[in-house]
Coordinates of C-alpha atoms in Angstrom, one line a residue:
M1455 CA -65.7 -58.3 46.3
Q1456 CA -64.0 -62.1 47.1
Q1457 CA -65.1 -63.6 43.4
T1458 CA -63.7 -60.5 41.9
N1459 CA -60.0 -60.3 43.1
F1460 CA -60.1 -64.6 42.9
T1461 CA -60.9 -63.3 39.4
L1462 CA -58.3 -60.5 38.4
N1463 CA -55.3 -63.0 40.9
N1464 CA -56.3 -65.9 38.2
H1465 CA -56.0 -63.6 35.3
K1466 CA -52.5 -62.6 36.1
K1467 CA -51.2 -65.6 36.8
K1468 CA -52.9 -66.5 33.6
S1469 CA -51.4 -63.6 31.9
F1470 CA -48.0 -64.7 33.7
S1471 CA -48.1 -68.1 32.4
K1472 CA -48.5 -67.5 29.2
K1473 CA -45.7 -64.8 29.3
V1474 CA -43.3 -67.8 30.5
I1475 CA -44.9 -69.9 27.6
F1476 CA -43.9 -67.5 25.2
L1477 CA -40.7 -67.1 26.4
Q1478 CA -40.0 -70.8 26.7
I1479 CA -41.4 -71.4 22.9
N1480 CA -38.5 -68.7 21.5
S1481 CA -36.0 -70.3 21.6
S1482 CA -33.5 -67.0 21.2
V1483 CA -34.3 -66.0 24.9
N1484 CA -31.8 -66.6 27.3
P1485 CA -32.3 -69.3 29.9
K1486 CA -31.9 -67.3 32.9
T1487 CA -34.5 -65.1 31.6
V1488 CA -37.0 -68.1 31.7
T1489 CA -36.2 -69.5 34.8
F1490 CA -36.1 -65.5 36.8
Y1491 CA -39.9 -65.4 35.3
M1492 CA -40.5 -68.6 36.6
K1493 CA -38.9 -68.1 39.8
K1494 CA -41.1 -64.6 40.2
Y1495 CA -44.2 -66.4 39.7
I1496 CA -43.6 -68.4 42.3
L1497 CA -43.2 -66.3 44.5
G1498 CA -46.4 -64.1 43.3
I1499 CA -47.9 -67.4 43.7
F1500 CA -46.7 -67.9 47.2
A1501 CA -47.2 -64.4 48.4
I1502 CA -51.1 -64.5 47.1
A1503 CA -51.6 -67.6 48.7
V1504 CA -50.2 -66.2 52.8
L1505 CA -51.7 -62.6 52.6
A1506 CA -55.5 -64.7 51.6
S1507 CA -53.8 -67.2 55.1
C1508 CA -53.3 -64.3 56.9
K1509 CA -56.3 -62.5 56.2
S1510 CA -58.5 -65.8 56.8
Q1511 CA -57.5 -65.7 60.2
Q1512 CA -57.7 -62.7 61.3
E1513 CA -61.0 -62.0 60.0
K1514 CA -62.0 -65.5 61.6
A1515 CA -60.4 -64.1 64.9
L1516 CA -62.7 -60.9 64.4
R1517 CA -65.7 -63.1 64.0
S1518 CA -65.2 -65.8 66.5
A1519 CA -66.3 -65.9 70.2
D1520 CA -63.6 -68.3 71.1
K1521 CA -60.9 -67.0 73.2
N1522 CA -58.2 -69.4 73.1
F1523 CA -58.8 -68.8 69.3
I1524 CA -58.7 -64.9 69.8
L1525 CA -55.3 -64.6 71.8
K1526 CA -53.6 -66.9 70.0
A1527 CA -54.1 -64.8 66.4
A1528 CA -53.5 -61.7 68.9
N1529 CA -50.8 -63.2 69.8
E1530 CA -49.2 -64.0 67.2
N1531 CA -50.0 -60.5 65.3
F1532 CA -48.4 -59.1 68.5
A1533 CA -45.6 -61.7 67.8
K1534 CA -45.5 -60.6 64.1
K1535 CA -45.4 -56.6 64.6
K1536 CA -48.8 -56.1 63.3
W1537 CA -49.5 -53.9 65.5
K1538 CA -52.9 -52.4 64.6
N1539 CA -54.2 -56.7 63.8
A1540 CA -53.1 -57.4 67.3
L1541 CA -55.0 -54.2 68.8
A1542 CA -57.6 -55.0 66.8
L1543 CA -58.5 -58.8 68.7
Y1544 CA -57.0 -57.8 72.6
D1545 CA -59.6 -55.1 72.3
R1546 CA -61.8 -57.9 71.9
L1547 CA -60.5 -60.4 74.9
P1548 CA -60.9 -58.1 77.8
N1549 CA -64.7 -59.5 79.2
L1550 CA -63.6 -63.0 78.2
V1551 CA -59.9 -62.7 79.7
A1552 CA -61.4 -60.9 82.9
G1553 CA -60.1 -63.2 86.1
T1554 CA -58.4 -65.5 84.8
D1555 CA -54.7 -65.6 84.7
D1556 CA -54.5 -64.4 80.8
A1557 CA -55.6 -60.8 81.7
P1558 CA -52.1 -59.4 82.8
N1559 CA -51.0 -60.7 79.6
V1560 CA -53.7 -59.1 77.5
V1561 CA -53.3 -55.4 79.4
F1562 CA -49.7 -55.9 79.0
N1563 CA -49.2 -56.9 75.0
S1564 CA -52.6 -54.2 74.6
A1565 CA -50.8 -51.4 76.0
Y1566 CA -47.0 -52.5 74.5
A1567 CA -48.6 -52.9 71.4
N1568 CA -50.5 -48.9 71.6
Y1569 CA -47.3 -48.2 72.6
Y1570 CA -45.0 -48.7 69.5
D1571 CA -48.3 -48.0 67.3
K1572 CA -47.5 -44.7 68.7
N1573 CA -51.1 -44.3 70.7
Y1574 CA -48.9 -42.7 73.9
R1575 CA -51.7 -42.0 75.8
L1576 CA -53.7 -44.6 75.5
A1577 CA -50.8 -46.8 76.4
G1578 CA -50.0 -45.0 79.4
N1579 CA -53.0 -45.1 80.7
Q1580 CA -53.2 -49.1 79.7
F1581 CA -49.4 -48.7 81.2
K1582 CA -50.7 -47.4 84.7
N1583 CA -54.1 -49.3 84.9
F1584 CA -52.3 -52.3 84.9
S1585 CA -49.5 -51.3 87.7
V1586 CA -52.2 -50.5 89.5
S1587 CA -55.0 -54.0 88.8
F1588 CA -51.6 -56.2 89.2
P1589 CA -50.0 -54.8 91.8
Q1590 CA -48.2 -58.7 92.5
D1591 CA -46.7 -59.6 89.1
N1592 CA -44.0 -58.8 88.8
R1593 CA -44.0 -56.4 85.8
K1594 CA -45.4 -54.2 88.0
E1595 CA -42.3 -51.6 87.8
E1596 CA -42.0 -51.9 84.3
A1597 CA -45.6 -51.1 83.5
A1598 CA -45.2 -48.0 85.4
Y1599 CA -41.9 -46.9 83.9
M1600 CA -43.1 -47.1 80.2
S1601 CA -46.2 -45.2 81.8
A1602 CA -44.1 -42.5 82.8
L1603 CA -42.2 -43.3 79.2
C1604 CA -45.3 -43.0 77.5
Y1605 CA -46.6 -39.2 78.8
Y1606 CA -42.7 -38.3 78.1
N1607 CA -43.3 -39.6 74.0
G1608 CA -46.8 -38.3 74.4
S1609 CA -45.6 -35.1 75.0
M1610 CA -46.7 -32.1 72.7
D1611 CA -44.3 -29.4 70.5
Y1612 CA -43.3 -26.5 72.7
N1613 CA -45.5 -24.2 70.6
L1614 CA -48.7 -26.2 71.1
D1615 CA -51.1 -26.8 74.3
Q1616 CA -48.4 -28.1 77.4
S1617 CA -51.0 -30.3 79.7
S1618 CA -49.1 -33.5 78.1
T1619 CA -45.9 -32.1 79.5
E1620 CA -46.9 -31.4 82.4
L1621 CA -48.3 -34.3 82.7
A1622 CA -45.5 -36.5 81.9
I1623 CA -43.4 -34.5 84.4
N1624 CA -45.9 -36.1 87.4
E1625 CA -45.8 -39.4 86.2
L1626 CA -42.1 -39.5 85.7
Q1627 CA -41.6 -37.8 89.5
E1628 CA -44.3 -40.3 90.7
F1629 CA -41.6 -43.4 88.9
L1630 CA -38.5 -41.5 90.6
T1631 CA -40.1 -41.8 93.6
A1632 CA -41.8 -44.6 93.7
Y1633 CA -38.3 -46.2 92.5
P1634 CA -35.6 -44.3 93.8
T1635 CA -33.0 -46.9 93.2
S1636 CA -34.1 -48.9 90.4
E1637 CA -32.2 -48.8 86.8
R1638 CA -34.7 -47.0 85.4
S1639 CA -34.6 -44.6 87.3
K1640 CA -31.2 -43.2 86.2
N1641 CA -32.4 -40.9 83.0
I1642 CA -35.6 -39.6 84.8
N1643 CA -34.0 -37.0 86.0
T1644 CA -32.8 -36.0 82.0
M1645 CA -36.2 -36.5 81.0
I1646 CA -37.8 -34.2 84.1
D1647 CA -35.4 -31.7 82.7
E1648 CA -36.1 -31.9 78.9
L1649 CA -39.7 -31.5 79.4
S1650 CA -39.0 -28.6 82.0
Y1651 CA -37.0 -26.9 79.2
K1652 CA -40.1 -26.9 77.1
L1653 CA -42.3 -25.2 79.6
E1654 CA -39.4 -22.9 80.1
F1655 CA -39.2 -22.4 76.2
K1656 CA -42.4 -22.0 75.7
A1657 CA -43.3 -19.2 78.2
Y1658 CA -39.9 -17.3 77.0
E1659 CA -41.4 -17.1 73.6
N1660 CA -45.1 -16.2 75.1
A1661 CA -42.8 -13.2 76.4
K1662 CA -41.0 -12.6 73.4
Q1663 CA -44.4 -11.7 71.9
Y1664 CA -44.7 -8.7 73.7
F1665 CA -41.4 -7.6 73.0
K1666 CA -41.5 -8.2 69.2
M1667 CA -45.3 -6.1 69.6
A1668 CA -43.7 -3.1 71.4
D1669 CA -45.6 -3.8 74.7
Y1670 CA -42.5 -3.5 76.9
K1671 CA -44.3 -3.1 80.0
A1672 CA -45.6 -6.5 79.7
A1673 CA -42.6 -8.2 78.2
V1674 CA -40.9 -7.0 81.6
T1675 CA -43.9 -8.4 83.8
T1676 CA -44.1 -12.1 81.5
F1677 CA -39.7 -12.4 81.7
E1678 CA -39.8 -11.5 85.4
N1679 CA -42.4 -14.2 85.5
V1680 CA -40.4 -17.1 83.8
L1681 CA -37.2 -16.2 86.1
D1682 CA -39.5 -16.7 88.8
D1683 CA -41.4 -19.7 87.7
F1684 CA -37.9 -21.5 86.4
P1685 CA -35.3 -19.7 88.4
S1686 CA -32.5 -22.7 87.2
T1687 CA -33.8 -21.2 83.5
K1688 CA -30.4 -21.9 80.7
L1689 CA -32.4 -18.7 78.9
R1690 CA -31.6 -16.5 81.7
P1691 CA -28.8 -14.3 79.2
K1692 CA -31.1 -14.1 76.8
I1693 CA -34.2 -13.2 79.5
Y1694 CA -32.3 -10.7 81.1
D1695 CA -31.2 -8.9 77.2
Y1696 CA -34.8 -8.4 76.6
I1697 CA -35.4 -7.3 80.0
M1698 CA -32.9 -4.7 79.6
K1699 CA -33.9 -3.6 76.5
S1700 CA -37.4 -3.7 76.7
R1701 CA -36.6 -1.3 80.4
Y1702 CA -34.6 0.9 77.7
S1703 CA -37.4 1.3 75.4
L1704 CA -40.0 1.9 78.2
A1705 CA -37.2 4.7 79.8
V1706 CA -37.2 6.4 76.2
G1707 CA -40.1 6.6 75.7
S1708 CA -42.0 7.1 78.6
N1709 CA -44.0 10.6 79.4
Y1710 CA -42.7 13.1 81.6
D1711 CA -44.1 11.9 85.3
L1712 CA -42.6 8.4 85.2
K1713 CA -39.4 9.2 82.6
S1714 CA -37.0 9.4 86.0
E1715 CA -38.3 6.1 87.4
R1716 CA -37.8 4.4 84.4
I1717 CA -34.0 5.7 83.1
E1718 CA -33.2 4.8 86.5
S1719 CA -35.0 1.5 86.8
A1720 CA -32.9 0.9 83.2
L1721 CA -29.3 1.9 84.2
A1722 CA -29.7 -0.1 87.5
F1723 CA -31.0 -3.5 85.5
T1724 CA -27.8 -2.5 82.7
R1725 CA -25.6 -2.6 86.2
Q1726 CA -27.2 -6.0 87.2
V1727 CA -26.5 -7.5 83.4
E1728 CA -23.0 -6.3 83.6
K1729 CA -22.6 -7.9 87.7
E1730 CA -24.0 -11.6 86.7
L1731 CA -22.9 -11.7 83.0
P1732 CA -19.3 -10.2 82.6
D1733 CA -17.6 -10.2 79.8
T1734 CA -20.3 -11.8 77.5
E1735 CA -22.1 -9.8 74.5
Y1736 CA -25.0 -8.6 77.1
S1737 CA -22.4 -6.6 79.5
K1738 CA -21.5 -4.8 76.3
T1739 CA -25.2 -4.4 75.1
A1740 CA -26.2 -3.3 78.5
L1741 CA -22.5 -0.4 78.8
D1742 CA -23.7 0.8 75.4
L1743 CA -27.0 0.9 77.0
R1744 CA -26.4 2.9 79.9
E1745 CA -24.4 5.6 77.5
K1746 CA -27.4 6.2 75.5
L1747 CA -29.5 6.0 79.5
E1748 CA -27.2 8.7 81.0
K1749 CA -27.0 11.1 78.1
E1750 CA -30.8 11.1 78.2
K1751 CA -30.9 11.3 81.8
K1752 CA -29.2 14.6 81.2
D1753 CA -31.2 15.7 78.9
F1754 CA -34.1 14.8 80.4
A1755 CA -33.0 17.4 83.9
V1756 CA -31.9 20.1 80.8
A1757 CA -35.5 19.7 79.4
K1758 CA -37.0 19.3 82.9
K1759 CA -35.4 22.5 84.5
Q1760 CA -36.6 24.4 81.4
M1761 CA -39.6 23.1 81.8
E1762 CA -39.7 23.9 85.2
E1763 CA -38.9 27.0 85.2
R1764 CA -41.4 27.7 81.8
I1765 CA -44.0 26.4 84.9
A1766 CA -42.5 28.8 87.3
V1767 CA -42.7 32.0 84.8
L1768 CA -46.0 30.8 84.1
T1769 CA -47.6 30.3 87.7
A1770 CA -46.2 33.7 88.2
K1771 CA -48.3 35.4 85.4
Q1772 CA -51.3 33.1 86.7
K1773 CA -50.1 34.3 90.2
K1774 CA -50.4 38.5 88.8
I1775 CA -53.5 37.4 87.0
A1776 CA -55.1 36.4 89.8
D1777 CA -53.9 38.8 92.3
K1778 CA -55.3 41.4 89.8
L1779 CA -58.5 40.1 89.4
A1780 CA -58.8 39.3 93.5
E1781 CA -58.0 43.5 93.3
Q1782 CA -60.5 44.4 91.4
N1783 CA -63.1 42.1 92.8
K1784 CA -62.3 43.2 96.4
T1785 CA -62.5 47.1 95.3
E1786 CA -65.9 46.0 93.5
E1787 CA -67.5 43.7 97.1
Q1788 CA -65.8 47.7 98.2
M1789 CA -68.1 49.2 96.2
K1790 CA -71.7 47.2 96.4
E1791 CA -71.0 47.6 100.1
Q1792 CA -70.5 51.6 100.0
I1793 CA -73.5 51.9 98.5
S1794 CA -75.0 49.0 100.4
N1795 CA -74.0 51.0 103.1
E1796 CA -75.2 54.8 101.9
K1797 CA -78.7 53.1 100.4
K1798 CA -79.6 52.0 104.6
A1799 CA -78.4 55.5 105.9
M1800 CA -80.8 56.6 103.2
Q1801 CA -83.8 54.7 104.6
I1802 CA -82.5 55.0 108.8
Q1803 CA -83.0 59.0 107.9
R1804 CA -86.2 59.1 105.7
D1805 CA -87.7 56.4 109.2
S1806 CA -86.4 58.8 111.4
A1807 CA -87.9 61.7 109.8
A1808 CA -91.4 59.9 109.1
L1809 CA -91.2 59.4 113.1
Q1810 CA -90.5 63.1 113.5
T1811 CA -93.2 64.9 112.0
P1812 CA -96.7 65.1 114.1
P1813 CA -99.9 64.1 113.0
P1814 CA -101.7 66.9 111.3
A1815 CA -105.3 68.4 112.7
A1816 CA -108.5 67.3 113.1
T1817 CA -110.9 68.7 110.6
F1818 CA -114.8 68.3 110.9
K1819 CA -117.4 69.3 108.7
I1820 CA -120.3 72.0 109.6
Q1821 CA -123.4 70.6 108.5
R1822 CA -125.5 72.9 106.5

């Protein structure tokens, strides 16, 4: 491969040289054009040489077992912000520098290289490991702060898994507890608030899904859970709006047995919204829904009364039929009892007659 690259580069050099010679021979060409191509040629050669030198240095360091040589090459890459090259070399150094004065710098620089390379989770672990492993180092506070900052930057979007966000909040709170008077603590609360809002918004969006699916009972429960979990949420007005609309839909579409209770619950919530959010679009919605609920309440009261009257008439009919059946059953039972009594009386008479009749006289046969 190296031989092929060398051949290609030589080919490019020869091609470029021919172009320059042609321009020099051709008298009609502007001298400035010749100078431009010469400069371009020289810069190209220089760039190729630099790249070849850098590549050679990196490859040598990767193959080397010399701690000092690897460390020097890694630090040079770090200074030039070549994070991936620096990390490839720093990864080879932990065992080589263990127990030496170079160990803290290797861990610290490796953590920063991962941070700038946006490997936030790994960088956070390395910074945290640094603050624990080197408690006497004067960079301990910086490492603790950077650890928290890495977890903060590594927090996922609200619609993804939020375990990284919860971890980031914990790390930031730990730093705030450990260094309450630090200059770095000034923006910690702002970052915690930002991350907390992300958790709030995810819970809020999850609750909205139930509303969109018309599962209003689940929507009310999940929105109320958001309020319980995040009592200071800025989303309270919108959450109230969804709860109010969900309660209204539950009341209107409820079955007979639960309708009255759900209408009263929805009405009570509209009053709460008007009280806590006066002169807002939400209070206007509350007023509109309350008027509809009051009408629904009256209509249901009429329907309920009619239903109760029909039930009363039906119950009376059923009772009349039941009484008639009971009377018939009673008559049948009486008839059965009378027949039974008559049979018993006749049996008694027969038994009595049998006892009063004397047995027939004895007869003897005369022998002949």
